[in-house]
Tab-separated table of C-alpha atoms in Angstrom:
chain	number	residue	atom	x	y	z
A	1	UNK	CA	107.627	80.422	103.809
A	2	UNK	CA	107.300	79.097	107.525
A	3	UNK	CA	104.737	76.575	108.812
A	4	UNK	CA	103.331	77.028	112.204
A	5	UNK	CA	103.395	73.525	113.964
A	6	UNK	CA	102.679	74.427	117.523
A	7	UNK	CA	100.456	77.055	118.994
A	8	UNK	CA	101.969	78.634	122.213
A	9	UNK	CA	99.495	81.325	123.314
A	10	UNK	CA	98.692	84.854	122.918
A	11	UNK	CA	101.202	87.690	123.478
A	12	UNK	CA	98.698	89.486	125.634
A	13	UNK	CA	99.417	93.041	124.348
A	14	UNK	CA	99.117	94.919	121.016
A	15	UNK	CA	96.345	96.269	119.034
A	16	UNK	CA	96.802	93.470	116.277
A	17	UNK	CA	96.417	90.823	119.022
A	18	UNK	CA	99.647	88.793	117.947
A	19	UNK	CA	99.901	85.017	118.741
A	20	UNK	CA	102.982	82.990	119.461
A	21	UNK	CA	103.876	79.856	117.549
A	22	UNK	CA	106.760	77.299	117.192
A	23	UNK	CA	107.490	77.034	113.286
A	24	UNK	CA	108.855	74.136	111.438
A	25	UNK	CA	112.498	75.491	111.683
A	26	UNK	CA	112.063	74.936	115.548
A	27	UNK	CA	112.085	78.650	116.370
A	28	UNK	CA	109.450	80.694	118.206
A	29	UNK	CA	107.535	83.443	116.276
A	30	UNK	CA	105.314	86.228	117.128
A	31	UNK	CA	102.634	86.120	114.377
A	32	UNK	CA	100.102	88.607	113.283
A	33	UNK	CA	97.118	86.945	111.771
A	34	UNK	CA	95.249	87.931	108.618
A	35	UNK	CA	91.986	88.440	110.738
A	36	UNK	CA	93.688	90.831	113.309
A	37	UNK	CA	91.501	93.749	114.179
A	38	UNK	CA	93.557	96.151	112.228
A	39	UNK	CA	93.092	94.222	108.833
A	40	UNK	CA	95.485	92.969	106.442
A	41	UNK	CA	97.188	96.351	105.666
A	42	UNK	CA	99.363	95.863	108.866
A	43	UNK	CA	100.632	92.574	107.228
A	44	UNK	CA	101.719	94.493	104.187
A	45	UNK	CA	103.273	96.966	106.413
A	46	UNK	CA	105.263	94.376	108.221
A	47	UNK	CA	106.266	92.683	104.943
A	48	UNK	CA	107.549	96.065	103.622
A	49	UNK	CA	109.498	96.639	106.898
A	50	UNK	CA	111.103	93.117	106.483
A	51	UNK	CA	112.236	93.693	102.858
A	52	UNK	CA	113.715	97.089	103.561
A	53	UNK	CA	115.206	95.662	106.836
A	54	UNK	CA	117.124	93.146	104.884
A	55	UNK	CA	118.207	95.476	102.221
A	56	UNK	CA	119.185	98.391	104.636
A	57	UNK	CA	120.599	95.765	107.157
A	58	UNK	CA	118.655	96.902	110.004
A	59	UNK	CA	118.383	95.385	113.668
A	60	UNK	CA	114.943	93.948	113.035
A	61	UNK	CA	114.357	90.412	114.032
A	62	UNK	CA	114.273	87.736	111.340
A	63	UNK	CA	110.732	87.544	109.800
A	64	UNK	CA	108.832	85.671	107.178
A	65	UNK	CA	105.498	84.614	105.799
A	66	UNK	CA	103.816	81.723	107.841
A	67	UNK	CA	101.140	79.398	107.276
A	68	UNK	CA	99.371	77.558	110.194
A	69	UNK	CA	98.971	73.659	109.900
A	70	UNK	CA	95.227	72.544	109.803
A	71	UNK	CA	95.870	70.114	112.682
A	72	UNK	CA	97.108	73.171	115.018
A	73	UNK	CA	93.819	74.887	114.294
A	74	UNK	CA	91.858	71.742	115.059
A	75	UNK	CA	93.520	71.266	118.402
A	76	UNK	CA	92.950	74.864	119.627
A	77	UNK	CA	89.235	75.881	119.623
A	78	UNK	CA	90.469	79.431	120.774
A	79	UNK	CA	92.155	79.986	117.576
A	80	UNK	CA	89.224	78.872	115.424
A	81	UNK	CA	86.711	80.827	117.330
A	82	UNK	CA	88.583	83.878	116.271
A	83	UNK	CA	88.280	82.942	112.478
A	84	UNK	CA	91.837	81.996	112.186
A	85	UNK	CA	92.446	79.991	108.940
A	86	UNK	CA	95.331	78.225	107.266
A	87	UNK	CA	96.075	81.467	105.156
A	88	UNK	CA	99.308	83.356	104.813
A	89	UNK	CA	100.156	85.290	108.020
A	90	UNK	CA	103.236	87.323	109.150
A	91	UNK	CA	105.971	86.002	111.517
A	92	UNK	CA	108.638	87.686	113.537
A	93	UNK	CA	111.169	85.717	115.465
A	94	UNK	CA	110.619	86.168	119.235
A	95	UNK	CA	113.482	87.870	121.077
A	96	UNK	CA	113.795	86.158	124.473
A	97	UNK	CA	115.106	87.815	127.727
A	98	UNK	CA	114.571	91.356	126.534
A	99	UNK	CA	113.948	94.532	128.164
A	100	UNK	CA	112.284	97.752	127.049
A	101	UNK	CA	114.592	100.551	126.025
A	102	UNK	CA	115.088	103.285	128.646
A	103	UNK	CA	117.654	105.949	128.919
A	104	UNK	CA	120.109	103.954	131.171
A	105	UNK	CA	120.196	100.707	129.190
A	106	UNK	CA	120.238	102.616	125.771
A	107	UNK	CA	123.636	104.140	126.683
A	108	UNK	CA	125.010	100.505	127.286
A	109	UNK	CA	123.905	99.235	123.938
A	110	UNK	CA	126.822	98.120	121.682
A	111	UNK	CA	124.857	98.899	118.484
A	112	UNK	CA	123.442	102.152	118.978
A	113	UNK	CA	124.735	103.293	115.650
A	114	UNK	CA	122.626	100.687	114.013
A	115	UNK	CA	119.544	102.786	115.169
A	116	UNK	CA	120.395	105.434	112.650
A	117	UNK	CA	119.088	102.890	109.985
A	118	UNK	CA	115.979	102.161	111.867
A	119	UNK	CA	115.484	105.935	112.557
A	120	UNK	CA	115.810	106.550	108.647
A	121	UNK	CA	113.528	103.672	107.799
A	122	UNK	CA	110.860	105.130	110.304
A	123	UNK	CA	111.029	108.534	108.801
A	124	UNK	CA	110.932	107.279	105.177
A	125	UNK	CA	107.549	105.450	106.196
A	126	UNK	CA	106.193	107.730	108.802
A	127	UNK	CA	106.464	105.218	111.740
A	128	UNK	CA	105.914	107.347	114.655
A	129	UNK	CA	104.869	104.399	116.671
A	130	UNK	CA	108.375	103.313	117.244
A	131	UNK	CA	108.538	105.914	120.108
A	132	UNK	CA	105.067	106.541	120.944
A	133	UNK	CA	104.801	102.913	122.024
A	134	UNK	CA	107.555	102.273	124.481
A	135	UNK	CA	107.407	98.468	123.914
A	136	UNK	CA	108.853	98.763	120.196
A	137	UNK	CA	112.414	99.097	121.145
A	138	UNK	CA	114.158	96.220	122.862
A	139	UNK	CA	117.345	95.539	124.516
A	140	UNK	CA	119.016	92.106	125.217
A	141	UNK	CA	122.155	90.991	126.759
A	142	UNK	CA	123.732	88.379	124.427
A	143	UNK	CA	127.388	87.401	124.070
A	144	UNK	CA	128.275	89.623	126.927
A	145	UNK	CA	126.969	92.895	125.072
A	146	UNK	CA	123.701	94.778	125.219
A	147	UNK	CA	122.087	94.722	121.583
A	148	UNK	CA	119.156	96.930	120.507
A	149	UNK	CA	116.246	95.421	118.517
A	150	UNK	CA	113.510	97.302	116.721
A	151	UNK	CA	110.226	95.447	116.502
A	152	UNK	CA	106.607	95.772	115.295
A	153	UNK	CA	106.437	97.829	112.129
A	154	UNK	CA	102.522	97.494	111.879
A	155	UNK	CA	101.928	101.126	112.166
A	156	UNK	CA	103.661	102.604	109.068
A	157	UNK	CA	102.165	105.435	107.479
A	158	UNK	CA	101.228	107.068	110.929
A	159	UNK	CA	98.330	104.923	111.670
A	160	UNK	CA	98.972	101.552	110.026
A	161	UNK	CA	95.704	101.773	107.857
A	162	UNK	CA	96.063	103.654	104.672
A	163	UNK	CA	94.760	104.134	101.269
A	164	UNK	CA	95.744	106.003	98.133
A	165	UNK	CA	94.785	109.351	99.332
A	166	UNK	CA	96.798	109.006	102.692
A	167	UNK	CA	99.813	107.733	100.822
A	168	UNK	CA	99.526	110.719	98.522
A	169	UNK	CA	99.307	113.178	101.448
A	170	UNK	CA	102.261	111.630	103.195
A	171	UNK	CA	104.539	111.282	100.135
A	172	UNK	CA	106.262	114.530	100.231
A	173	UNK	CA	106.046	115.252	104.052
A	174	UNK	CA	109.201	114.938	106.191
A	175	UNK	CA	108.440	115.381	110.067
A	176	UNK	CA	111.390	114.695	112.479
A	177	UNK	CA	110.492	112.370	115.440
A	178	UNK	CA	112.435	113.493	118.579
A	179	UNK	CA	110.401	111.692	121.208
A	180	UNK	CA	112.118	109.635	123.832
A	181	UNK	CA	114.740	107.180	122.544
A	182	UNK	CA	115.050	109.193	119.182
A	183	UNK	CA	115.630	112.348	120.905
A	184	UNK	CA	118.266	110.949	123.196
A	185	UNK	CA	120.128	109.389	120.251
A	186	UNK	CA	120.151	112.498	118.171
A	187	UNK	CA	121.308	114.606	121.003
A	188	UNK	CA	123.830	112.544	122.836
A	189	UNK	CA	125.032	109.682	120.510
A	190	UNK	CA	124.616	110.253	116.760
A	191	UNK	CA	126.963	111.903	114.308
A	192	UNK	CA	125.891	112.579	110.857
A	193	UNK	CA	128.129	109.815	109.677
A	194	UNK	CA	126.052	106.997	111.492
A	195	UNK	CA	123.431	107.602	108.640
A	196	UNK	CA	125.831	107.176	105.823
A	197	UNK	CA	125.756	103.408	105.216
A	198	UNK	CA	122.024	103.307	105.537
A	199	UNK	CA	121.580	106.187	103.071
A	200	UNK	CA	123.961	104.447	100.582
A	201	UNK	CA	122.032	101.214	100.797
A	202	UNK	CA	118.559	103.070	100.101
A	203	UNK	CA	120.257	104.670	97.217
A	204	UNK	CA	120.931	101.301	95.563
A	205	UNK	CA	117.439	100.315	95.521
A	206	UNK	CA	115.967	100.496	91.897
A	207	UNK	CA	112.432	100.935	90.922
A	208	UNK	CA	112.486	97.297	89.500
A	209	UNK	CA	113.446	96.091	92.960
A	210	UNK	CA	110.404	97.894	94.391
A	211	UNK	CA	108.159	96.650	91.531
A	212	UNK	CA	109.327	93.027	92.528
A	213	UNK	CA	108.522	93.796	96.178
A	214	UNK	CA	105.030	95.014	95.645
A	215	UNK	CA	104.362	91.990	93.067
A	216	UNK	CA	105.496	89.600	95.916
A	217	UNK	CA	102.990	90.865	98.625
A	218	UNK	CA	100.268	87.960	98.956
A	219	UNK	CA	97.204	88.649	96.888
A	220	UNK	CA	94.946	88.094	99.947
A	221	UNK	CA	96.531	90.774	101.741
A	222	UNK	CA	96.255	93.552	99.155
A	223	UNK	CA	93.972	92.584	96.410
A	224	UNK	CA	93.350	96.089	94.838
A	225	UNK	CA	95.752	96.909	91.927
A	226	UNK	CA	95.227	100.737	92.577
A	227	UNK	CA	96.654	100.372	95.994
A	228	UNK	CA	99.661	98.404	94.906
A	229	UNK	CA	100.425	101.114	92.465
A	230	UNK	CA	100.001	103.913	95.016
A	231	UNK	CA	102.415	101.881	97.377
A	232	UNK	CA	104.808	101.541	94.607
A	233	UNK	CA	104.862	105.332	93.684
A	234	UNK	CA	105.081	106.188	97.517
A	235	UNK	CA	108.081	103.891	98.019
A	236	UNK	CA	109.943	105.041	94.885
A	237	UNK	CA	109.473	108.684	95.766
A	238	UNK	CA	110.577	108.289	99.413
A	239	UNK	CA	113.746	106.571	98.191
A	240	UNK	CA	114.514	109.439	95.968
A	241	UNK	CA	114.057	111.705	99.055
A	242	UNK	CA	116.532	109.814	101.302
A	243	UNK	CA	118.996	112.617	101.079
A	244	UNK	CA	116.656	115.304	102.125
A	245	UNK	CA	115.246	113.148	105.074
A	246	UNK	CA	118.715	112.388	106.365
A	247	UNK	CA	119.638	115.924	106.146
A	248	UNK	CA	116.674	117.070	108.193
A	249	UNK	CA	117.506	114.347	110.897
A	250	UNK	CA	121.122	115.553	111.040
A	251	UNK	CA	119.923	119.149	111.707
A	252	UNK	CA	118.774	117.770	115.121
A	253	UNK	CA	122.371	116.650	115.974
A	254	UNK	CA	123.997	119.177	118.259
A	255	UNK	CA	127.293	120.828	116.452
A	256	UNK	CA	129.642	122.198	119.130
A	257	UNK	CA	131.187	124.209	116.306
A	258	UNK	CA	127.935	125.322	115.124
A	259	UNK	CA	128.624	124.170	111.519
A	260	UNK	CA	126.230	122.365	109.186
A	261	UNK	CA	126.485	118.595	109.130
A	262	UNK	CA	127.249	116.957	105.879
A	263	UNK	CA	127.275	113.196	105.025
């Protein structure tokens, strides 16, 4: 777990009102606080995305749990006035010198195929905000190459806030998102093979892994046992459905020979 040692200010955008801190590792992080306007479920969503991002090897920024030092709170009245406390929050490493993804810079990106994994994750967890919000896909020039990053996973399960009933309704649904960058990628860049490594990594996830994931969620973020059970059941079923989800995505890839895509 990280420790926030210096407050650098507000991001200025975002419904979760994220803040910027320097952590004890010397790096800068965008932090979503427990007392954000959307509640602690968005922290759970981010934590889930972080775990799946590592397992699937997605182009998400490095993330971790973070606590804020008491002396940092005492130094900044603006933080204390919002009700911020030295509890467990969620931090994503800040990506400097970035630009939002548009058609022109998307085509220049060196890791376009990595977006197949992000697209699969988003469809497993009903994250339509990736393309609805133009600020959730970034491109950055590093080491003489343009690199794509996917940020902000607060709005999983369509709206970010969820309960047992909403998870149950979403469990079996597959709705393909062809908006903006996802439509461009499916139409002009992806092949069915781009999904293969990510599909294989999801298949390797066992129920015991998901049980450990749910158990590791901070209690103060998700105190109700029945919601933890519902979340576990949802994730397990969506992992089981990975082949169905990828098949639906591949149907949106043009086939010049008019044949069905297999992977």
